[in-house]
Amino acid sequence: MEYNFREIEQKWQDQWKQQGAYKVSNPEPGKTAKPKYYVLDMFPYPSGAGLHVGHPLGYIASDIFSRYKRTKGFNVLHPMGYDAFGLPAEQYALEHGVHPAVSTANNIGNFRKQLDKIGFCFDWDRQVNTSEEGYYKWTQWIFLQLFKSFYNRKTAKAESIDVLVAAFEKEGNMNHICPADNALKFTADQWRGMSEQDQQDILMNYRLSFCGYGEVNWCEALGTVLANDEVVNGVSERGGFPVVKKKLRQWYLRITEYADRLLSGLETVEFSDAMKEMQTNWIGKSYGAEIDFEIQGLAGQSLRVYTTRPDTIFGVDFMVIAPEHELVDVLTMPEQLSAVQEYITYVKSRSERERMAEKRISGCFTGAYVLNPFNNQPIPVWISEYVLAGYGTGAIMAVPCGDERDLRFAKHFDIPVTNILGEAYNGVEANATKDAVLHNSYFLDGIVMRDAINIVLEKIEERGIGQRKVNYRMRDAAFSRQRYWGEPFPIKWINGIAYPLEESELPLILPKVDSYSAGPEGEGPLANIESWTSQHLETNTMPGYAGSSWYFLRYMDPHNAAEFCSKAASDYWGQVDLYIGGTEHAVGHLLYSRLWTKVLFDLGYISHEEPYKRLLNQGMIQGSSRFVYRLNITRDGAAVLNNEIYVSKGLADRYNAEELSFSELIAEVKSQFAALPAIDAGDTIAINPIHIDVNAVDGVELDVEAARKTRHNYVNAVFILENGKYICGAEVEKMSKSKFNTVNPDDLVVKFGADTFRMYEMFLGPVEMSKPWDTKGIEGVHRFLKKLWRLFFDELKGKVWVEEAPTAAELKILHRTIRKIEDDNERFSFNTAVSAFMVCVNELTDLKCHKKAILADLLVLLTPYAPHITAELWALLGNENILEAAYPVFDVKYVTESAKEYPVSINGKVRTNINIALDAAQADVEAIVLGNEVVIKWLEGKPHKKIIYVKGKMINVVV
RNA sequence: GCGCAUGUGGCGUAAUUGGUAGCCGCGCUAGACUUAGGAUCUAGUGGAGUGAUCCGUGGGGGUUCGAGUCCCUCCAAGCGCACCA
């Protein structure tokens, strides 16, 4: 009997499907026999391109871990679903007229087929699809909870908007500063006297999901707005289209109110430092102060700036305001009017993208001066685009000796620089230190900057010319899209007031449309539907991240028609214990889903406020591209050759490095391709690298016949070899179809089987690490599985496994492996675990060990990695269901050495007359000096180190 | 520019976290069984040297009895952020 993986894998996949073997149930109330464990993958967007070998990496890791936890006696939730709303499906619909629901369903079908072949243990009964009514009903419902809530800064949590209304009626808004407008103040009487419209407008400024006008990232090509994290370098993340700022009516999530809790929550979760860093940077909390500078000649009027360095107040040489600053008109003096107007026109002409791409120093003097509040020195006020209107107060105090940008600006416009840093400033580079001693700073002279910060802050507050202020870089998240393929907002507009739909009216079903083109005035396709607009329904839809912000909760209770997830279910499953996915969602999805979880927690719907306890970031699998070198010979601009000629890499390199002359190259080509047309010395030759399908290349050696099948042009092409081989060039790039470097998992599964594929993906290296795909080593893993098979069956002899009792040596191999695999699994070191399996099987093979007692335990260790072959062998040993098998317990006595005596050498040489000084840590070792030798005696049953110290010198123990 | 992580044989990687560097696999070399093998098995495989030995973890320096691991510095390629005052 040989290892027929195709038959075996098909058989077990069918059987498990039929049995519903991976079905996970929520425990009956009061019955919680098993502890729970929740392993989650970031669910995929079902794109039309299908899976490549990079996608399943994280899924395989999570699958192994889930199966492992199951053998450890946990009730494991390991679901999968689809993030099915989104732009690409709609773009496809625009181009091909296929309804997004149809193309999405097709893509999901493909994904599912591919995933099934790899043998995952997902409980498909719990599958979610964010574009299904039964799912998005609850996305809409949660949106309404946000809409009906505000963030109570007094209690630091979300509360019902009714609480706010009650407070307004009793005492106005004195206890609830308006997050959208600090200056808004009203009394209870004023509130009661307002029209409904005015009251609703005010409430909108408090709601956690709210509608307002604001500068948004408008992408004309996509016809919609984008969230900040969907814009990269001034162009859209999807498609790379230009993005401009535009004022539009938009829905937002008031995520800024949660900035602090999103920050502090990071301390309670196990994310990588890099991930925490990215989120922290995105939130961008900074501590500083707002300071008012009186405008010279305009008593009572002042310019307010934001600074994190009030200690540098005497180093302020000029002020800079953003071109959009509201005081531009007030500050512009008549003699500067035309210059300022010209500058503002210039700034407006520059797109966001230009501003990002070339950061040139530009600006204009307003003619106005403000007064330094501490010494009344006049300070000139400038306008420049390097100050952003949207951050702080849109105005800064510039301290050129301490800030590089300020210094560049000062130098460019010849503004004199005051040095408050003494020797710490060299006149060439700004120094942003906080540790220098202040100079030229009046009452601060001689004080270290770090300490001066507080002194200045206190003076400022004492004199009432400013106050401490915390700022965040993060903005409220744009939450509407002018597109079709998303969740409709459950909102009706009547007389300019947004009314939420009743829960009984949900789901608000996305209607069918005839065309996906944009509606009037920047509105989405829904604005073209008469039956929709006549009901005054909101025409925007929700962005892609809406459905993915809470899907981990739906998995817990996927079929609940009455709630998004029952409290009993979310209390049982709790946090996601292990979340696996890529880093690309660091600031988008991860931040939004943390926000939604916190709101649901505040409102009492769930009992935990951080969704993910532990996050594991899988590395990206890059493509390893291969190139062939095309010979282009032209005469007077026209191609000389009818055939396409490709030369091997060595020839191309040598020619390009001028080690090979024109005529030598032609001679080489001619020797292999006699039909080469005559070449003139005056012809020009170019050798161009061209991507070739990696699947036609073995390492770097091209399989010429396989290559001919990959592209039409290659059928009659001529390949010029070196040493009888065609060698390709290689380069690591992103995996993509256009670079012909994608490797399809289906092909590998057909050739080697799912078990081999799974183990090989893990064997490649640590899951967290990015690496280029290389299929070369897969045979080694496949050989391992065949070797394992031969421990049970021999091609000639048939069954070779026996019932005999194992020897101590065999038990030692087994128990060491049990411990090693457990350690490796627990720390997600799946690559070293695969190595350990290979060592184990090699050793058992060497010992000719075919004993059932050993082999059965080994199968249980291995089943998370290679579920099919282990199930088959387990059944052949006469055992019941391997999915129910428990992880074996290792016996310490086989793992560690038992009491034994070892001769000892010091640094490789045997020493005499040694005084032994044992560390406390090595107290499980006993050492005896015997003449020329030191004998080390290990006490039984404890793990040990092989090293002890003798009078400060190391002893190497030779075992 | 700032931040984060990384650098080990021909290649992917490992090293029990400061203790004999190179486990496991690929590739390569030699051999066995074969009509044949891209099947399987055996032996070898960091470099130099017949050898004992010596040299080796991107470069340089430091801490330590001892450094791939810790510290400083430089170099290289990678990811993230990018006028946030």
PDB file of C-alpha atoms in Angstrom, chain A residues 787-794 797-806 810 841 843-856 877:
ATOM      1  CA  LYS A 787       8.553   8.474   5.101  1.00  0.00           C
ATOM      2  CA  LEU A 788       5.921   8.706   7.796  1.00  0.00           C
ATOM      3  CA  TRP A 789       3.691   6.446   5.745  1.00  0.00           C
ATOM      4  CA  ARG A 790       6.476   3.880   5.516  1.00  0.00           C
ATOM      5  CA  LEU A 791       6.585   3.635   9.296  1.00  0.00           C
ATOM      6  CA  PHE A 792       3.143   2.037   8.936  1.00  0.00           C
ATOM      7  CA  PHE A 793       3.232   0.392   5.527  1.00  0.00           C
ATOM      8  CA  ASP A 794       5.912  -0.999   3.316  1.00  0.00           C
ATOM      9  CA  LYS A 797       5.675  -6.098   2.950  1.00  0.00           C
ATOM     10  CA  GLY A 798       2.391  -4.241   3.475  1.00  0.00           C
ATOM     11  CA  LYS A 799       1.517  -3.519   7.065  1.00  0.00           C
ATOM     12  CA  VAL A 800       4.631  -3.131   9.206  1.00  0.00           C
ATOM     13  CA  TRP A 801       3.301  -1.521  12.353  1.00  0.00           C
ATOM     14  CA  VAL A 802       3.287  -3.758  15.418  1.00  0.00           C
ATOM     15  CA  GLU A 803       1.687  -3.895  18.848  1.00  0.00           C
ATOM     16  CA  GLU A 804       4.952  -4.456  20.740  1.00  0.00           C
ATOM     17  CA  ALA A 805       5.793  -2.397  23.806  1.00  0.00           C
ATOM     18  CA  PRO A 806       8.143   0.494  23.052  1.00  0.00           C
ATOM     19  CA  GLU A 810      11.752   5.077  21.468  1.00  0.00           C
ATOM     20  CA  VAL A 841      10.363  10.473  11.921  1.00  0.00           C
ATOM     21  CA  GLU A 843      14.968   8.911  14.295  1.00  0.00           C
ATOM     22  CA  LEU A 844      12.125   6.409  14.405  1.00  0.00           C
ATOM     23  CA  THR A 845      13.093   5.241  10.926  1.00  0.00           C
ATOM     24  CA  ASP A 846      16.705   4.818  12.018  1.00  0.00           C
ATOM     25  CA  LEU A 847      15.567   2.708  14.985  1.00  0.00           C
ATOM     26  CA  LYS A 848      13.193   0.771  12.716  1.00  0.00           C
ATOM     27  CA  CYS A 849      10.483   1.586  15.208  1.00  0.00           C
ATOM     28  CA  HIS A 850       7.038   0.583  13.995  1.00  0.00           C
ATOM     29  CA  LYS A 851       5.302   0.357  17.347  1.00  0.00           C
ATOM     30  CA  LYS A 852       1.687   1.346  17.522  1.00  0.00           C
ATOM     31  CA  ALA A 853       1.962   2.995  20.928  1.00  0.00           C
ATOM     32  CA  ILE A 854       4.564   5.432  19.605  1.00  0.00           C
ATOM     33  CA  LEU A 855       3.030   5.986  16.217  1.00  0.00           C
ATOM     34  CA  ALA A 856      -0.480   6.665  17.514  1.00  0.00           C
ATOM     35  CA  LEU A 877      -4.418   1.446  13.292  1.00  0.00           C
TER      36      LEU A 877
END
